[in-house]
Amino acid sequence: MKRVLLTGAGGDVGQRITPLLKAIYPDLVLSDMKPLPNTHGLPFRQAELSDLPSVKAAVADIDGIIHLGGYSIEGPWETILNANIVGCYNLFESARLAGVKRIIFASSNHAAGFYLREETIPAEAPPLPDSRYGVSKAFGEALGALYAMKHGIGVTSLRIGNVGEVPLDVRRLSIMLHPEDLVQLIRIGLEHPDIVNEVFYGISGNTRAWYDNTRAEKFGYRPKHDAETQLKHAEAEQKKLSPDTVADAYQGGGFCSIEYTADMATIMDKLDRTMDFSG
Ligand code: 15L
């Protein structure tokens, strides 16, 4: 994999992993909608994801794409539609036209945020989005599957938890993803010869993981970090937060309680009868 394009390079995750990726892929190309304060000495291609011609120009001569670009939290429908749905389509379609071989799609834990914290879900768990943002990530996973099966692009969707070196609260003890472990997952997606269309959980080797990441392990993923080593920090940060019945019940946390109007007790009664991943 020679020329790799990183979209959303100006975001928090993009900035954290650029130096790590540069050491592995010297021909790395960065892209974002706005000029970057720090390009780490790498070429930069400015592109607006909702504008097909500018995305086509960004992916020219590229072998593999790490697609972090888009809107990274819950937002108004118009914002999600343009950045994450139209934008994701433009990215995959431009990649097909340019002959790109591999794509890493930054999906999110919020594509499946309405699973209960008591559940352990495998990569095969169907999406259960907790937000318009989560729906857009489920859309991206489905689009990736289409381009993998119909056009032969090797696609890896990473249901990313929370990227950082410390768990920001108790919820993040389950979903933290250390940047070094993220880079390991990206390398598998870009380089493993057997990738067709995969969904992996983007988490470190967390003691309290809510995810069964066997699928990623089969492809050689061996995370080096575990959020549990910083338990005290997570607990101290948690004490600063107010309890939230909905957020605290579900894996997606606060994204679940935004605009929530359901009767959670009634839903919980029925869920007990319908969700079982134990088999
Ligand atoms: C995400 O998908 C977001 O991009 C990030 O900002 C965090 O909110 C993260 O999920 C999380 O769930 O902690």
PDB file of C-alpha atoms and ligand atoms in Angstrom:
ATOM      1  CA  MET A   1       0.000   0.000   0.000  1.00  0.00           C
ATOM      2  CA  LYS A   2       1.893   3.058  -1.223  1.00  0.00           C
ATOM      3  CA  ARG A   3      -0.170   6.218  -1.418  1.00  0.00           C
ATOM      4  CA  VAL A   4      -2.644   6.436   1.453  1.00  0.00           C
ATOM      5  CA  LEU A   5      -5.114   9.304   1.843  1.00  0.00           C
ATOM      6  CA  LEU A   6      -6.295  10.360   5.309  1.00  0.00           C
ATOM      7  CA  THR A   7      -9.555  12.338   5.235  1.00  0.00           C
ATOM      8  CA  GLY A   8     -10.582  14.403   8.250  1.00  0.00           C
ATOM      9  CA  ALA A   9      -6.874  14.832   8.960  1.00  0.00           C
ATOM     10  CA  GLY A  10      -7.486  18.068  10.869  1.00  0.00           C
ATOM     11  CA  GLY A  11      -9.753  16.454  13.474  1.00  0.00           C
ATOM     12  CA  ASP A  12      -8.637  15.263  16.889  1.00  0.00           C
ATOM     13  CA  VAL A  13      -8.221  11.621  15.800  1.00  0.00           C
ATOM     14  CA  GLY A  14      -6.546  12.608  12.516  1.00  0.00           C
ATOM     15  CA  GLN A  15      -4.008  14.796  14.303  1.00  0.00           C
ATOM     16  CA  ARG A  16      -3.218  12.063  16.836  1.00  0.00           C
ATOM     17  CA  ILE A  17      -2.529   9.348  14.264  1.00  0.00           C
ATOM     18  CA  THR A  18      -0.840  11.352  11.463  1.00  0.00           C
ATOM     19  CA  PRO A  19       2.697  11.059  12.930  1.00  0.00           C
ATOM     20  CA  LEU A  20       2.198   7.314  13.584  1.00  0.00           C
ATOM     21  CA  LEU A  21       0.897   6.737  10.048  1.00  0.00           C
ATOM     22  CA  LYS A  22       3.657   8.838   8.472  1.00  0.00           C
ATOM     23  CA  ALA A  23       6.255   6.471   9.939  1.00  0.00           C
ATOM     24  CA  ILE A  24       4.527   3.521   8.204  1.00  0.00           C
ATOM     25  CA  TYR A  25       3.297   5.160   4.991  1.00  0.00           C
ATOM     26  CA  PRO A  26       5.848   7.816   3.929  1.00  0.00           C
ATOM     27  CA  ASP A  27       3.664   8.755   0.914  1.00  0.00           C
ATOM     28  CA  LEU A  28       0.700   9.630   3.151  1.00  0.00           C
ATOM     29  CA  VAL A  29      -1.541  12.423   1.789  1.00  0.00           C
ATOM     30  CA  LEU A  30      -3.713  14.509   4.125  1.00  0.00           C
ATOM     31  CA  SER A  31      -7.146  15.923   3.342  1.00  0.00           C
ATOM     32  CA  ASP A  32      -9.674  18.079   5.138  1.00  0.00           C
ATOM     33  CA  MET A  33     -12.269  20.747   4.333  1.00  0.00           C
ATOM     34  CA  LYS A  34     -10.083  23.523   5.782  1.00  0.00           C
ATOM     35  CA  PRO A  35      -6.316  24.104   5.573  1.00  0.00           C
ATOM     36  CA  LEU A  36      -4.443  22.411   8.430  1.00  0.00           C
ATOM     37  CA  PRO A  37      -2.369  24.286  11.018  1.00  0.00           C
ATOM     38  CA  ASN A  38       0.146  21.409  10.927  1.00  0.00           C
ATOM     39  CA  THR A  39       0.608  19.137   7.893  1.00  0.00           C
ATOM     40  CA  HIS A  40       3.586  17.291   9.439  1.00  0.00           C
ATOM     41  CA  GLY A  41       5.481  17.987   6.185  1.00  0.00           C
ATOM     42  CA  LEU A  42       2.987  15.926   4.177  1.00  0.00           C
ATOM     43  CA  PRO A  43       1.083  16.864   0.991  1.00  0.00           C
ATOM     44  CA  PHE A  44      -2.381  18.309   1.641  1.00  0.00           C
ATOM     45  CA  ARG A  45      -5.491  18.206  -0.565  1.00  0.00           C
ATOM     46  CA  GLN A  46      -8.367  20.425   0.503  1.00  0.00           C
ATOM     47  CA  ALA A  47     -11.762  18.791  -0.209  1.00  0.00           C
ATOM     48  CA  GLU A  48     -15.387  19.358   0.740  1.00  0.00           C
ATOM     49  CA  LEU A  49     -16.962  15.903   1.116  1.00  0.00           C
ATOM     50  CA  SER A  50     -20.405  16.991  -0.100  1.00  0.00           C
ATOM     51  CA  ASP A  51     -18.858  18.262  -3.369  1.00  0.00           C
ATOM     52  CA  LEU A  52     -18.169  15.325  -5.728  1.00  0.00           C
ATOM     53  CA  PRO A  53     -15.605  17.068  -7.997  1.00  0.00           C
ATOM     54  CA  SER A  54     -13.474  18.116  -5.040  1.00  0.00           C
ATOM     55  CA  VAL A  55     -13.568  14.575  -3.570  1.00  0.00           C
ATOM     56  CA  LYS A  56     -12.606  13.137  -6.989  1.00  0.00           C
ATOM     57  CA  ALA A  57      -9.584  15.440  -7.099  1.00  0.00           C
ATOM     58  CA  ALA A  58      -8.554  14.409  -3.567  1.00  0.00           C
ATOM     59  CA  VAL A  59      -8.553  10.657  -4.327  1.00  0.00           C
ATOM     60  CA  ALA A  60      -6.654  10.829  -7.644  1.00  0.00           C
ATOM     61  CA  ASP A  61      -3.602   8.457  -7.699  1.00  0.00           C
ATOM     62  CA  ILE A  62      -4.461   7.031  -4.264  1.00  0.00           C
ATOM     63  CA  ASP A  63      -4.147   3.300  -3.374  1.00  0.00           C
ATOM     64  CA  GLY A  64      -5.869   3.241   0.015  1.00  0.00           C
ATOM     65  CA  ILE A  65      -8.106   5.613   1.999  1.00  0.00           C
ATOM     66  CA  ILE A  66      -8.595   6.080   5.739  1.00  0.00           C
ATOM     67  CA  HIS A  67     -11.926   7.907   5.856  1.00  0.00           C
ATOM     68  CA  LEU A  68     -12.194   9.808   9.125  1.00  0.00           C
ATOM     69  CA  GLY A  69     -13.830  12.826   7.455  1.00  0.00           C
ATOM     70  CA  GLY A  70     -17.378  13.960   8.195  1.00  0.00           C
ATOM     71  CA  TYR A  71     -19.340  15.250  11.176  1.00  0.00           C
ATOM     72  CA  SER A  72     -18.210  13.419  14.309  1.00  0.00           C
ATOM     73  CA  ILE A  73     -21.064  13.912  16.804  1.00  0.00           C
ATOM     74  CA  GLU A  74     -24.874  14.169  16.786  1.00  0.00           C
ATOM     75  CA  GLY A  75     -26.070  17.118  14.712  1.00  0.00           C
ATOM     76  CA  PRO A  76     -28.978  18.555  12.723  1.00  0.00           C
ATOM     77  CA  TRP A  77     -30.250  16.370   9.864  1.00  0.00           C
ATOM     78  CA  GLU A  78     -28.967  18.710   7.123  1.00  0.00           C
ATOM     79  CA  THR A  79     -25.464  18.587   8.585  1.00  0.00           C
ATOM     80  CA  ILE A  80     -25.430  14.792   8.942  1.00  0.00           C
ATOM     81  CA  LEU A  81     -26.975  14.350   5.486  1.00  0.00           C
ATOM     82  CA  ASN A  82     -24.369  16.468   3.688  1.00  0.00           C
ATOM     83  CA  ALA A  83     -21.207  15.569   5.604  1.00  0.00           C
ATOM     84  CA  ASN A  84     -21.830  11.901   6.414  1.00  0.00           C
ATOM     85  CA  ILE A  85     -24.320  10.511   3.918  1.00  0.00           C
ATOM     86  CA  VAL A  86     -23.739  12.465   0.695  1.00  0.00           C
ATOM     87  CA  GLY A  87     -20.083  12.869   1.721  1.00  0.00           C
ATOM     88  CA  CYS A  88     -19.597   9.149   2.321  1.00  0.00           C
ATOM     89  CA  TYR A  89     -21.229   8.280  -1.010  1.00  0.00           C
ATOM     90  CA  ASN A  90     -18.975  10.777  -2.817  1.00  0.00           C
ATOM     91  CA  LEU A  91     -15.930   9.238  -1.143  1.00  0.00           C
ATOM     92  CA  PHE A  92     -16.739   5.617  -2.078  1.00  0.00           C
ATOM     93  CA  GLU A  93     -17.849   6.534  -5.610  1.00  0.00           C
ATOM     94  CA  SER A  94     -14.725   8.634  -6.250  1.00  0.00           C
ATOM     95  CA  ALA A  95     -12.610   5.784  -4.865  1.00  0.00           C
ATOM     96  CA  ARG A  96     -14.238   3.324  -7.287  1.00  0.00           C
ATOM     97  CA  LEU A  97     -13.632   5.620 -10.254  1.00  0.00           C
ATOM     98  CA  ALA A  98      -9.987   6.151  -9.204  1.00  0.00           C
ATOM     99  CA  GLY A  99      -9.277   2.415  -8.753  1.00  0.00           C
ATOM    100  CA  VAL A 100      -8.637   2.646  -4.996  1.00  0.00           C
ATOM    101  CA  LYS A 101      -7.959  -0.839  -3.577  1.00  0.00           C
ATOM    102  CA  ARG A 102      -8.699  -0.471   0.147  1.00  0.00           C
ATOM    103  CA  ILE A 103     -10.882   1.763   2.327  1.00  0.00           C
ATOM    104  CA  ILE A 104     -10.966   2.051   6.104  1.00  0.00           C
ATOM    105  CA  PHE A 105     -14.292   3.583   7.103  1.00  0.00           C
ATOM    106  CA  ALA A 106     -14.421   5.238  10.528  1.00  0.00           C
ATOM    107  CA  SER A 107     -17.756   3.948  11.770  1.00  0.00           C
ATOM    108  CA  SER A 108     -18.638   4.436  15.422  1.00  0.00           C
ATOM    109  CA  ASN A 109     -19.893   2.692  18.542  1.00  0.00           C
ATOM    110  CA  HIS A 110     -22.964   4.915  18.000  1.00  0.00           C
ATOM    111  CA  ALA A 111     -23.970   2.788  14.986  1.00  0.00           C
ATOM    112  CA  ALA A 112     -24.881   0.250  17.704  1.00  0.00           C
ATOM    113  CA  GLY A 113     -25.325   2.540  20.708  1.00  0.00           C
ATOM    114  CA  PHE A 114     -28.724   1.220  21.853  1.00  0.00           C
ATOM    115  CA  TYR A 115     -27.395  -2.158  22.976  1.00  0.00           C
ATOM    116  CA  LEU A 116     -27.509  -2.536  26.734  1.00  0.00           C
ATOM    117  CA  ARG A 117     -24.371  -2.254  28.817  1.00  0.00           C
ATOM    118  CA  GLU A 118     -24.993  -5.831  30.050  1.00  0.00           C
ATOM    119  CA  GLU A 119     -24.762  -7.159  26.494  1.00  0.00           C
ATOM    120  CA  THR A 120     -21.600  -8.286  24.722  1.00  0.00           C
ATOM    121  CA  ILE A 121     -22.063  -7.772  21.015  1.00  0.00           C
ATOM    122  CA  PRO A 122     -20.130  -9.349  18.136  1.00  0.00           C
ATOM    123  CA  ALA A 123     -19.194  -7.685  14.844  1.00  0.00           C
ATOM    124  CA  GLU A 124     -22.215  -9.412  13.308  1.00  0.00           C
ATOM    125  CA  ALA A 125     -24.618  -7.553  15.636  1.00  0.00           C
ATOM    126  CA  PRO A 126     -26.990  -5.557  13.457  1.00  0.00           C
ATOM    127  CA  PRO A 127     -26.766  -1.773  13.754  1.00  0.00           C
ATOM    128  CA  LEU A 128     -28.886  -0.237  16.528  1.00  0.00           C
ATOM    129  CA  PRO A 129     -28.088   3.461  16.112  1.00  0.00           C
ATOM    130  CA  ASP A 130     -28.550   5.915  18.960  1.00  0.00           C
ATOM    131  CA  SER A 131     -28.615   9.139  16.908  1.00  0.00           C
ATOM    132  CA  ARG A 132     -28.826  10.567  13.377  1.00  0.00           C
ATOM    133  CA  TYR A 133     -25.034  10.446  13.553  1.00  0.00           C
ATOM    134  CA  GLY A 134     -25.202   6.708  14.394  1.00  0.00           C
ATOM    135  CA  VAL A 135     -27.580   6.145  11.466  1.00  0.00           C
ATOM    136  CA  SER A 136     -25.075   7.821   9.148  1.00  0.00           C
ATOM    137  CA  LYS A 137     -22.382   5.431  10.405  1.00  0.00           C
ATOM    138  CA  ALA A 138     -24.650   2.418   9.785  1.00  0.00           C
ATOM    139  CA  PHE A 139     -25.217   3.838   6.280  1.00  0.00           C
ATOM    140  CA  GLY A 140     -21.458   4.041   5.751  1.00  0.00           C
ATOM    141  CA  GLU A 141     -21.025   0.396   6.818  1.00  0.00           C
ATOM    142  CA  ALA A 142     -23.755  -0.656   4.362  1.00  0.00           C
ATOM    143  CA  LEU A 143     -22.252   1.446   1.572  1.00  0.00           C
ATOM    144  CA  GLY A 144     -18.870  -0.118   2.298  1.00  0.00           C
ATOM    145  CA  ALA A 145     -20.400  -3.586   1.975  1.00  0.00           C
ATOM    146  CA  LEU A 146     -21.891  -2.625  -1.405  1.00  0.00           C
ATOM    147  CA  TYR A 147     -18.590  -1.309  -2.795  1.00  0.00           C
ATOM    148  CA  ALA A 148     -16.747  -4.353  -1.425  1.00  0.00           C
ATOM    149  CA  MET A 149     -19.112  -6.942  -2.915  1.00  0.00           C
ATOM    150  CA  LYS A 150     -19.972  -5.178  -6.180  1.00  0.00           C
ATOM    151  CA  HIS A 151     -16.681  -3.442  -7.014  1.00  0.00           C
ATOM    152  CA  GLY A 152     -14.030  -5.459  -5.151  1.00  0.00           C
ATOM    153  CA  ILE A 153     -12.712  -2.671  -2.939  1.00  0.00           C
ATOM    154  CA  GLY A 154     -11.426  -4.189   0.331  1.00  0.00           C
ATOM    155  CA  VAL A 155     -13.454  -2.382   3.001  1.00  0.00           C
ATOM    156  CA  THR A 156     -12.946  -2.381   6.766  1.00  0.00           C
ATOM    157  CA  SER A 157     -15.455  -0.518   8.920  1.00  0.00           C
ATOM    158  CA  LEU A 158     -14.182   0.260  12.404  1.00  0.00           C
ATOM    159  CA  ARG A 159     -16.900   0.788  15.026  1.00  0.00           C
ATOM    160  CA  ILE A 160     -14.666   3.163  16.939  1.00  0.00           C
ATOM    161  CA  GLY A 161     -15.187   3.755  20.654  1.00  0.00           C
ATOM    162  CA  ASN A 162     -13.341   6.784  22.005  1.00  0.00           C
ATOM    163  CA  VAL A 163      -9.862   7.532  20.725  1.00  0.00           C
ATOM    164  CA  GLY A 164      -7.385   8.684  23.349  1.00  0.00           C
ATOM    165  CA  GLU A 165      -4.723   7.680  25.809  1.00  0.00           C
ATOM    166  CA  VAL A 166      -6.952   7.921  28.911  1.00  0.00           C
ATOM    167  CA  PRO A 167     -10.551   6.815  29.594  1.00  0.00           C
ATOM    168  CA  LEU A 168     -12.535  10.042  29.992  1.00  0.00           C
ATOM    169  CA  ASP A 169     -15.141   8.449  32.329  1.00  0.00           C
ATOM    170  CA  VAL A 170     -16.414   5.017  33.405  1.00  0.00           C
ATOM    171  CA  ARG A 171     -18.180   4.428  30.060  1.00  0.00           C
ATOM    172  CA  ARG A 172     -14.902   4.968  28.219  1.00  0.00           C
ATOM    173  CA  LEU A 173     -13.266   2.177  30.289  1.00  0.00           C
ATOM    174  CA  SER A 174     -15.236  -0.129  27.983  1.00  0.00           C
ATOM    175  CA  ILE A 175     -14.697   1.690  24.688  1.00  0.00           C
ATOM    176  CA  MET A 176     -11.353   3.531  24.829  1.00  0.00           C
ATOM    177  CA  LEU A 177      -9.143   3.063  21.773  1.00  0.00           C
ATOM    178  CA  HIS A 178      -5.497   4.004  22.170  1.00  0.00           C
ATOM    179  CA  PRO A 179      -4.139   5.672  18.984  1.00  0.00           C
ATOM    180  CA  GLU A 180      -1.458   2.952  18.633  1.00  0.00           C
ATOM    181  CA  ASP A 181      -4.141   0.253  18.642  1.00  0.00           C
ATOM    182  CA  LEU A 182      -6.163   2.234  16.090  1.00  0.00           C
ATOM    183  CA  VAL A 183      -3.136   2.310  13.793  1.00  0.00           C
ATOM    184  CA  GLN A 184      -2.778  -1.470  14.201  1.00  0.00           C
ATOM    185  CA  LEU A 185      -6.419  -1.933  13.070  1.00  0.00           C
ATOM    186  CA  ILE A 186      -5.883   0.448  10.139  1.00  0.00           C
ATOM    187  CA  ARG A 187      -2.828  -1.526   9.005  1.00  0.00           C
ATOM    188  CA  ILE A 188      -4.837  -4.770   9.043  1.00  0.00           C
ATOM    189  CA  GLY A 189      -7.539  -3.116   6.912  1.00  0.00           C
ATOM    190  CA  LEU A 190      -5.063  -1.694   4.415  1.00  0.00           C
ATOM    191  CA  GLU A 191      -2.652  -4.617   4.193  1.00  0.00           C
ATOM    192  CA  HIS A 192      -4.170  -7.961   5.188  1.00  0.00           C
ATOM    193  CA  PRO A 193      -4.547 -10.027   1.985  1.00  0.00           C
ATOM    194  CA  ASP A 194      -7.913 -11.569   2.991  1.00  0.00           C
ATOM    195  CA  ILE A 195      -9.963  -8.435   3.640  1.00  0.00           C
ATOM    196  CA  VAL A 196     -13.213  -8.358   1.635  1.00  0.00           C
ATOM    197  CA  ASN A 197     -15.727  -6.539   3.829  1.00  0.00           C
ATOM    198  CA  GLU A 198     -15.130  -6.497   7.577  1.00  0.00           C
ATOM    199  CA  VAL A 199     -16.578  -4.785  10.630  1.00  0.00           C
ATOM    200  CA  PHE A 200     -14.200  -4.586  13.601  1.00  0.00           C
ATOM    201  CA  TYR A 201     -14.680  -2.872  16.942  1.00  0.00           C
ATOM    202  CA  GLY A 202     -12.282   0.010  17.337  1.00  0.00           C
ATOM    203  CA  ILE A 203     -11.395  -0.555  20.984  1.00  0.00           C
ATOM    204  CA  SER A 204      -8.215  -1.395  22.866  1.00  0.00           C
ATOM    205  CA  GLY A 205      -7.917  -4.642  24.840  1.00  0.00           C
ATOM    206  CA  ASN A 206     -10.201  -3.248  27.531  1.00  0.00           C
ATOM    207  CA  THR A 207     -11.019  -5.476  30.502  1.00  0.00           C
ATOM    208  CA  ARG A 208     -14.598  -4.119  30.503  1.00  0.00           C
ATOM    209  CA  ALA A 209     -15.199  -4.278  26.725  1.00  0.00           C
ATOM    210  CA  TRP A 210     -18.837  -4.556  25.632  1.00  0.00           C
ATOM    211  CA  TYR A 211     -17.720  -6.015  22.331  1.00  0.00           C
ATOM    212  CA  ASP A 212     -16.616  -9.435  21.188  1.00  0.00           C
ATOM    213  CA  ASN A 213     -13.761  -8.521  18.829  1.00  0.00           C
ATOM    214  CA  THR A 214     -12.966 -12.108  17.767  1.00  0.00           C
ATOM    215  CA  ARG A 215     -13.295 -11.121  14.120  1.00  0.00           C
ATOM    216  CA  ALA A 216     -10.505  -8.515  14.406  1.00  0.00           C
ATOM    217  CA  GLU A 217      -8.377 -10.985  16.392  1.00  0.00           C
ATOM    218  CA  LYS A 218      -8.738 -13.543  13.578  1.00  0.00           C
ATOM    219  CA  PHE A 219      -7.060 -11.007  11.307  1.00  0.00           C
ATOM    220  CA  GLY A 220      -4.199 -10.622  13.803  1.00  0.00           C
ATOM    221  CA  TYR A 221      -5.339  -7.711  15.995  1.00  0.00           C
ATOM    222  CA  ARG A 222      -3.392  -7.775  19.259  1.00  0.00           C
ATOM    223  CA  PRO A 223      -4.192  -4.560  21.167  1.00  0.00           C
ATOM    224  CA  LYS A 224      -1.408  -3.305  23.418  1.00  0.00           C
ATOM    225  CA  HIS A 225      -3.452  -1.103  25.736  1.00  0.00           C
ATOM    226  CA  ASP A 226      -6.235  -1.565  28.314  1.00  0.00           C
ATOM    227  CA  ALA A 227      -8.187   1.418  29.696  1.00  0.00           C
ATOM    228  CA  GLU A 228      -8.464  -0.392  33.040  1.00  0.00           C
ATOM    229  CA  THR A 229      -4.871   0.593  33.896  1.00  0.00           C
ATOM    230  CA  GLN A 230      -6.279   4.100  34.427  1.00  0.00           C
ATOM    231  CA  LEU A 231      -9.340   3.137  36.448  1.00  0.00           C
ATOM    232  CA  LYS A 232      -8.805   5.790  39.139  1.00  0.00           C
ATOM    233  CA  HIS A 233      -8.715   8.592  36.569  1.00  0.00           C
ATOM    234  CA  ALA A 234     -11.942   7.359  34.940  1.00  0.00           C
ATOM    235  CA  GLU A 235     -13.721   7.093  38.304  1.00  0.00           C
ATOM    236  CA  ALA A 236     -12.605  10.570  39.360  1.00  0.00           C
ATOM    237  CA  GLU A 237     -13.889  12.036  36.074  1.00  0.00           C
ATOM    238  CA  GLN A 238     -17.161  10.105  36.402  1.00  0.00           C
ATOM    239  CA  LYS A 239     -17.849  11.748  39.774  1.00  0.00           C
ATOM    240  CA  LYS A 240     -18.015  15.121  37.992  1.00  0.00           C
ATOM    241  CA  LEU A 241     -20.947  13.943  35.806  1.00  0.00           C
ATOM    242  CA  SER A 242     -24.666  13.918  36.718  1.00  0.00           C
ATOM    243  CA  PRO A 243     -26.477  10.552  36.578  1.00  0.00           C
ATOM    244  CA  ASP A 244     -28.635  10.035  33.461  1.00  0.00           C
ATOM    245  CA  THR A 245     -30.981   7.002  33.481  1.00  0.00           C
ATOM    246  CA  VAL A 246     -31.056   6.545  29.717  1.00  0.00           C
ATOM    247  CA  ALA A 247     -27.382   7.303  29.036  1.00  0.00           C
ATOM    248  CA  ASP A 248     -26.251   5.052  31.884  1.00  0.00           C
ATOM    249  CA  ALA A 249     -28.282   2.056  30.635  1.00  0.00           C
ATOM    250  CA  TYR A 250     -27.009   1.931  27.075  1.00  0.00           C
ATOM    251  CA  GLN A 251     -23.594   1.544  25.469  1.00  0.00           C
ATOM    252  CA  GLY A 252     -23.942   4.779  23.477  1.00  0.00           C
ATOM    253  CA  GLY A 253     -24.191   6.861  26.673  1.00  0.00           C
ATOM    254  CA  GLY A 254     -25.206  10.491  26.227  1.00  0.00           C
ATOM    255  CA  PHE A 255     -25.977  10.091  22.511  1.00  0.00           C
ATOM    256  CA  CYS A 256     -28.919   7.844  23.582  1.00  0.00           C
ATOM    257  CA  SER A 257     -30.526  10.437  25.813  1.00  0.00           C
ATOM    258  CA  ILE A 258     -30.394  13.330  23.318  1.00  0.00           C
ATOM    259  CA  GLU A 259     -34.041  14.121  22.307  1.00  0.00           C
ATOM    260  CA  TYR A 260     -35.216  10.910  24.088  1.00  0.00           C
ATOM    261  CA  THR A 261     -39.024  10.634  24.368  1.00  0.00           C
ATOM    262  CA  ALA A 262     -39.684   6.869  24.784  1.00  0.00           C
ATOM    263  CA  ASP A 263     -40.854   5.090  27.946  1.00  0.00           C
ATOM    264  CA  MET A 264     -37.645   3.250  28.820  1.00  0.00           C
ATOM    265  CA  ALA A 265     -39.262   0.867  31.343  1.00  0.00           C
ATOM    266  CA  THR A 266     -41.691  -0.506  28.733  1.00  0.00           C
ATOM    267  CA  ILE A 267     -38.887  -0.945  26.203  1.00  0.00           C
ATOM    268  CA  MET A 268     -36.658  -2.715  28.734  1.00  0.00           C
ATOM    269  CA  ASP A 269     -39.421  -5.285  29.499  1.00  0.00           C
ATOM    270  CA  LYS A 270     -39.695  -6.209  25.832  1.00  0.00           C
ATOM    271  CA  LEU A 271     -35.924  -6.166  25.198  1.00  0.00           C
ATOM    272  CA  ASP A 272     -35.438  -8.880  27.795  1.00  0.00           C
ATOM    273  CA  ARG A 273     -37.441 -11.162  25.545  1.00  0.00           C
ATOM    274  CA  THR A 274     -35.943 -10.250  22.188  1.00  0.00           C
ATOM    275  CA  MET A 275     -32.195  -9.695  22.485  1.00  0.00           C
ATOM    276  CA  ASP A 276     -29.904 -12.614  23.116  1.00  0.00           C
ATOM    277  CA  PHE A 277     -26.378 -12.863  21.748  1.00  0.00           C
ATOM    278  CA  SER A 278     -25.303 -15.637  24.081  1.00  0.00           C
ATOM    279  CA  GLY A 279     -25.478 -18.256  21.307  1.00  0.00           C
TER     280      GLY A 279
HETATM  281  C1  15L B   1     -17.903   9.126  18.627  1.00  0.00           C
HETATM  282  O1  15L B   1     -18.284   8.507  17.642  1.00  0.00           O
HETATM  283  C2  15L B   1     -17.498  10.553  18.522  1.00  0.00           C
HETATM  284  O2  15L B   1     -16.927  10.854  17.280  1.00  0.00           O
HETATM  285  C3  15L B   1     -16.576  10.962  19.648  1.00  0.00           C
HETATM  286  O3  15L B   1     -16.532  12.383  19.665  1.00  0.00           O
HETATM  287  C4  15L B   1     -17.045  10.429  21.007  1.00  0.00           C
HETATM  288  O4  15L B   1     -18.282  11.016  21.354  1.00  0.00           O
HETATM  289  C5  15L B   1     -17.182   8.926  20.932  1.00  0.00           C
HETATM  290  O5  15L B   1     -18.020   8.551  19.863  1.00  0.00           O
HETATM  291  C6  15L B   1     -17.726   8.323  22.238  1.00  0.00           C
HETATM  292  O6  15L B   1     -18.720   7.609  22.195  1.00  0.00           O
HETATM  293  O7  15L B   1     -17.090   8.523  23.262  1.00  0.00           O
END
